[in-house]
């Protein structure tokens, strides 16, 4: 398939998601895309310059023949980003179980979109006699899967899309899952958190009805907004600085009598200050915030 065709297919999926669930589409709109065979399916990569969504063109077209399935695939990756799965792996000892637990967490929030072929979800577990609670955190699913592994009779399906070729039913069934091999192995630092919060904040600002999202997603956004609250009362700081930067001088004027002698000219105290103000007008500052800045400056 020509490159233009696969790009059109991806764009169609993002546009349709924008119409139905704009919050997720805005997340994906801030993530670059790469069409490549370096993954067997679809992958999210954290690089030095940001995030990249890597899509295998043959898989995207052949394994996902319907538009809804393609939307499901990219929404699945957007959910991994929102939940910060891409850089939390260092917190967990078992990388394979971590990937499966992450899929359990996000596949619950695909909504009306179909599950990917071979998806690892709560329905799959229940069909095999394992019943776990819904809408739980990653820690819960990770611990429960570890307990299953400790049972000699229980077997977890292998993670798919690891870039390795294989044979057998397990490989065929797992080939439809997202690829986790590009997730950051070194853990998260403050820069990672800030980049994540910035993309999340932009999506929340553009999509005013994010309050309709499922509860766990709202909690993540609210936590982000709380982290972005200023630790210093900048309004008070600005006023104190302005007051301390002011100067005064005495001048004479014939319009006023001297209070001491009753003659003219009198004196008048002139107050003045010279301030240089730098205002951030980058994309991270919205119009409402700019209005607040200007009102405080005036």
C-alpha positions as a printed NumPy array, in Angstrom:
array([[  0.   ,   0.   ,   0.   ],
       [  1.297,   3.443,  -0.832],
       [  2.45 ,   5.686,   1.976],
       [ -0.233,   8.252,   1.17 ],
       [ -2.932,   5.612,   1.641],
       [ -1.767,   4.554,   5.112],
       [ -1.42 ,   8.19 ,   6.173],
       [ -4.967,   8.849,   4.971],
       [ -6.189,   5.837,   6.969],
       [ -4.496,   7.076,  10.128],
       [ -5.796,  10.622,   9.616],
       [ -9.325,   9.314,   9.072],
       [ -9.156,   7.437,  12.37 ],
       [ -7.878,  10.492,  14.25 ],
       [-10.511,  12.767,  12.703],
       [-13.316,  10.37 ,  13.565],
       [-11.988,  10.141,  17.112],
       [-11.889,  13.951,  17.229],
       [-15.588,  14.073,  16.384],
       [-16.615,  11.492,  18.966],
       [-14.004,  11.768,  21.733],
       [-11.98 ,  14.939,  21.179],
       [ -9.906,  14.629,  24.341],
       [ -8.083,  11.54 ,  23.053],
       [ -7.703,  13.035,  19.589],
       [ -6.057,  16.144,  21.065],
       [ -3.615,  13.898,  22.928],
       [ -2.702,  12.117,  19.699],
       [ -2.49 ,  15.423,  17.834],
       [  0.479,  16.393,  20.012],
       [  2.314,  13.122,  19.356],
       [  4.345,  12.698,  16.184],
       [  3.715,   9.681,  13.932],
       [  6.074,   7.28 ,  12.227],
       [  5.051,   4.657,   9.675],
       [  7.557,   1.851,   9.996],
       [  8.083,  -1.907,  10.002],
       [ 10.227,  -1.648,  13.132],
       [  7.135,  -2.764,  15.027],
       [  4.833,  -5.632,  14.109],
       [  1.744,  -3.72 ,  15.275],
       [  1.583,  -0.3  ,  16.916],
       [  3.901,   1.229,  19.489],
       [  4.381,   4.347,  21.561],
       [  7.951,   5.554,  22.001],
       [  9.379,   8.097,  24.427],
       [ 12.36 ,   9.789,  22.822],
       [ 14.596,  12.694,  23.762],
       [ 12.502,  15.091,  21.673],
       [  9.069,  13.864,  22.712],
       [  6.643,  11.059,  21.972],
       [  6.185,   9.13 ,  18.744],
       [  3.374,   6.825,  17.643],
       [  4.884,   4.081,  15.457],
       [  2.49 ,   2.184,  13.181],
       [  3.156,  -0.854,  11.028],
       [  1.314,  -0.061,   7.758],
       [  0.517,  -3.649,   6.78 ],
       [ -0.848,  -4.496,  10.216],
       [ -2.902,  -1.311,  10.433],
       [ -4.661,  -2.063,   7.142],
       [ -4.803,  -5.88 ,   7.057],
       [ -5.334,  -6.775,  10.729],
       [ -7.673,  -3.826,  11.347],
       [-10.004,  -3.762,   8.33 ],
       [-12.64 ,  -1.467,   9.871],
       [-12.387,   2.194,  10.847],
       [-13.618,   1.449,  14.381],
       [-10.835,  -1.085,  14.923],
       [ -8.235,   1.442,  13.782],
       [ -9.684,   4.045,  16.127],
       [ -9.541,   1.467,  18.918],
       [ -5.845,   0.859,  18.218],
       [ -4.808,   4.511,  18.419],
       [ -7.082,   5.207,  21.417],
       [ -5.453,   2.247,  23.167],
       [ -2.061,   3.944,  22.783],
       [ -3.45 ,   7.311,  23.892],
       [ -4.697,   5.647,  27.072],
       [ -1.253,   4.168,  27.732],
       [  0.125,   7.7  ,  27.471],
       [ -2.502,   9.202,  29.79 ],
       [ -1.861,   6.54 ,  32.437],
       [  1.918,   7.135,  32.088],
       [  2.57 ,   3.475,  31.36 ],
       [  5.26 ,   4.434,  28.88 ],
       [  7.693,   5.513,  31.615],
       [  6.565,   3.674,  34.759],
       [  8.09 ,   0.289,  33.937],
       [ 11.095,   0.735,  36.231],
       [  8.771,   0.572,  39.223],
       [  7.983,  -3.09 ,  38.463],
       [ 10.353,  -6.054,  38.444],
       [  8.543,  -8.248,  35.915],
       [  8.467,  -6.44 ,  32.575],
       [  6.134,  -8.925,  30.869],
       [  3.564,  -8.854,  33.674],
       [  3.796,  -5.061,  33.749],
       [  2.873,  -4.876,  30.048],
       [ -0.062,  -7.228,  30.498],
       [ -1.285,  -5.339,  33.566],
       [ -1.066,  -2.069,  31.611],
       [ -3.225,  -3.567,  28.851],
       [ -5.776,  -4.74 ,  31.433],
       [ -5.957,  -1.198,  32.761],
       [ -6.478,   0.59 ,  29.43 ],
       [ -8.652,  -1.904,  27.537],
       [-11.512,  -1.158,  29.937],
       [-11.781,   2.385,  28.586],
       [-12.1  ,   1.775,  24.851],
       [-15.814,   2.507,  25.16 ],
       [-17.868,   1.556,  22.13 ],
       [-14.822,   0.661,  20.053],
       [-13.989,  -3.029,  19.553],
       [-11.128,  -4.759,  21.302],
       [ -8.04 ,  -5.462,  19.2  ],
       [ -7.495,  -9.028,  17.947],
       [ -6.061, -11.112,  20.786],
       [ -6.624,  -8.325,  23.311],
       [ -5.677,  -9.101,  26.893],
       [ -8.617,  -7.863,  28.914],
       [-10.903,  -8.786,  31.792],
       [-13.234, -10.668,  29.447],
       [-10.367, -12.877,  28.302],
       [ -9.502, -13.704,  31.913],
       [-13.093, -14.4  ,  32.911],
       [-13.429, -16.84 ,  30.008],
       [-10.5  , -18.687,  31.552],
       [-11.996, -18.705,  35.04 ],
       [-10.114, -15.684,  36.424],
       [-12.216, -12.818,  37.756],
       [-10.612,  -9.488,  38.58 ],
       [-12.212,  -6.195,  39.624],
       [-12.886,  -3.528,  37.004],
       [-11.573,   0.059,  37.04 ],
       [ -8.653,  -0.751,  39.325],
       [ -5.177,   0.704,  39.176],
       [ -2.12 ,  -0.773,  37.555],
       [ -0.708,  -1.942,  40.9  ],
       [ -3.771,  -4.081,  41.557],
       [ -3.611,  -5.863,  38.195],
       [  0.144,  -6.338,  38.431],
       [ -0.112,  -8.004,  41.843],
       [ -3.033, -10.188,  40.783],
       [ -1.202, -11.388,  37.674],
       [  1.854, -12.211,  39.752],
       [ -0.357, -14.369,  41.959],
       [ -1.619, -16.177,  38.861],
       [  1.944, -16.807,  37.742],
       [  2.79 , -18.328,  41.099],
       [  0.099, -20.936,  40.461],
       [  1.729, -23.827,  38.603],
       [ -1.463, -24.542,  36.686],
       [ -2.025, -20.963,  35.557],
       [ -0.339, -19.574,  32.459],
       [ -0.381, -16.03 ,  31.159],
       [ -0.421, -15.424,  27.413],
       [  2.837, -14.042,  26.019],
       [  3.032, -10.365,  25.281],
       [  2.664,  -9.679,  21.557],
       [  4.275,  -7.228,  19.195],
       [  7.764,  -7.479,  20.613],
       [  9.36 ,  -7.249,  17.2  ],
       [ 10.323, -10.92 ,  17.224],
       [  9.03 , -13.423,  14.715],
       [  7.572, -16.676,  16.015],
       [  5.176, -19.475,  15.323],
       [  2.237, -21.148,  16.977],
       [ -1.187, -20.056,  18.164],
       [  0.179, -17.917,  20.983],
       [  2.11 , -15.749,  18.528],
       [ -0.878, -15.468,  16.215],
       [ -3.248, -14.53 ,  19.033],
       [ -0.907, -11.957,  20.58 ],
       [  0.077, -10.36 ,  17.269],
       [ -2.862,  -7.966,  17.508],
       [ -1.729,  -6.377,  20.744],
       [  0.202,  -3.156,  21.04 ],
       [  3.988,  -3.222,  21.122],
       [  5.611,  -2.222,  24.431],
       [  9.247,  -2.66 ,  23.475],
       [  9.828,   1.085,  23.047],
       [  8.606,   2.05 ,  26.488],
       [ 11.266,   3.889,  28.493],
       [ 13.373,   1.569,  30.628],
       [ 15.048,   4.204,  32.772],
       [ 12.017,   5.414,  34.71 ],
       [ 10.565,   8.912,  34.873],
       [ 12.178,  12.163,  35.972],
       [ 10.793,  15.651,  36.482],
       [ 11.174,  16.462,  32.781],
       [  9.098,  13.422,  31.797],
       [  6.387,  14.448,  34.235],
       [  6.404,  18.028,  32.97 ],
       [  6.158,  16.938,  29.322],
       [  3.322,  14.582,  30.168],
       [  1.495,  17.268,  32.151],
       [  1.95 ,  19.819,  29.345],
       [  0.35 ,  17.552,  26.719],
       [ -2.416,  16.566,  29.111],
       [ -3.087,  20.21 ,  30.007],
       [ -3.345,  21.245,  26.345],
       [ -5.861,  18.466,  25.655],
       [ -7.899,  19.388,  28.741],
       [ -7.893,  23.076,  27.743],
       [ -9.056,  22.347,  24.213],
       [-11.668,  19.822,  25.315],
       [-13.809,  21.569,  27.904],
       [-16.027,  18.524,  28.524],
       [-13.251,  16.264,  29.854],
       [-15.394,  16.035,  32.98 ],
       [-17.395,  13.391,  31.113],
       [-14.407,  11.04 ,  31.037],
       [-14.384,   7.955,  33.284],
       [-13.522,   8.63 ,  36.909],
       [ -9.916,   7.301,  36.888],
       [ -9.062,   9.507,  33.9  ],
       [-10.569,  12.549,  35.592],
       [ -8.441,  11.823,  38.66 ],
       [ -5.287,  11.901,  36.525],
       [ -6.26 ,  15.242,  34.979],
       [ -7.191,  16.745,  38.347],
       [ -3.849,  15.628,  39.779],
       [ -2.107,  17.279,  36.824],
       [ -4.012,  20.527,  37.356],
       [ -3.124,  20.481,  41.038],
       [  0.566,  20.042,  40.209],
       [  0.352,  23.043,  37.889],
       [ -1.012,  25.315,  40.604],
       [  1.586,  27.989,  41.447],
       [  3.563,  27.333,  44.609],
       [  4.066,  31.094,  45.052],
       [  1.329,  33.748,  45.116],
       [  2.648,  35.5  ,  42.01 ],
       [  0.115,  38.322,  42.237],
       [  1.362,  39.31 ,  45.702],
       [  4.987,  38.905,  44.593],
       [  4.42 ,  41.155,  41.584],
       [  2.791,  43.876,  43.695],
       [  5.553,  43.785,  46.304],
       [  8.189,  43.994,  43.6  ],
       [  6.402,  46.877,  41.924],
       [  6.136,  48.753,  45.213],
       [  9.777,  48.183,  46.104],
       [ 10.914,  49.276,  42.632],
       [  9.184,  52.655,  42.955],
       [ 11.032,  55.914,  43.639],
       [  9.919,  59.402,  44.66 ],
       [ 11.254,  62.942,  44.349],
       [ 10.199,  66.426,  45.409],
       [  9.347,  69.018,  42.753],
       [  8.146,  72.632,  42.958],
       [  4.855,  73.842,  41.537],
       [  3.124,  77.225,  41.498],
       [ -0.239,  75.469,  41.52 ],
       [  0.176,  74.58 ,  45.164],
       [  0.987,  76.704,  48.231],
       [  3.657,  75.733,  50.674],
       [  2.043,  74.117,  53.719],
       [  4.781,  75.536,  55.904],
       [  5.018,  79.133,  54.682],
       [  1.752,  79.64 ,  52.793],
       [  3.607,  81.053,  49.791],
       [  4.132,  79.883,  46.241],
       [  5.664,  77.847,  44.809],
       [  4.776,  74.859,  46.915],
       [  6.145,  71.358,  46.736],
       [  4.798,  68.158,  45.29 ],
       [  6.005,  64.587,  45.698],
       [  6.311,  62.731,  42.416],
       [  6.301,  58.933,  42.442],
       [  7.667,  56.987,  39.506],
       [  9.146,  53.626,  38.593],
       [ 10.732,  51.972,  35.607],
       [  9.851,  48.338,  35.108],
       [ 10.799,  45.917,  32.335],
       [  8.172,  43.214,  31.941],
       [  8.727,  39.96 ,  30.023],
       [  5.503,  38.187,  29.079],
       [  5.362,  34.542,  28.001],
       [  3.264,  34.286,  24.822],
       [  4.21 ,  30.726,  23.86 ],
       [  1.653,  28.023,  23.167],
       [  1.709,  26.905,  26.804],
       [ -0.053,  30.134,  27.873],
       [ -3.697,  30.393,  26.818],
       [ -5.669,  33.562,  26.087],
       [ -7.412,  33.542,  29.48 ],
       [ -4.093,  33.462,  31.317],
       [ -2.739,  36.274,  29.135],
       [ -5.736,  38.409,  30.089],
       [ -4.984,  37.77 ,  33.758],
       [ -1.339,  38.744,  33.208],
       [ -2.247,  42.026,  31.52 ],
       [ -4.813,  42.938,  34.157],
       [ -2.225,  42.454,  36.909],
       [  0.356,  44.456,  34.955],
       [ -2.061,  47.375,  34.569]])
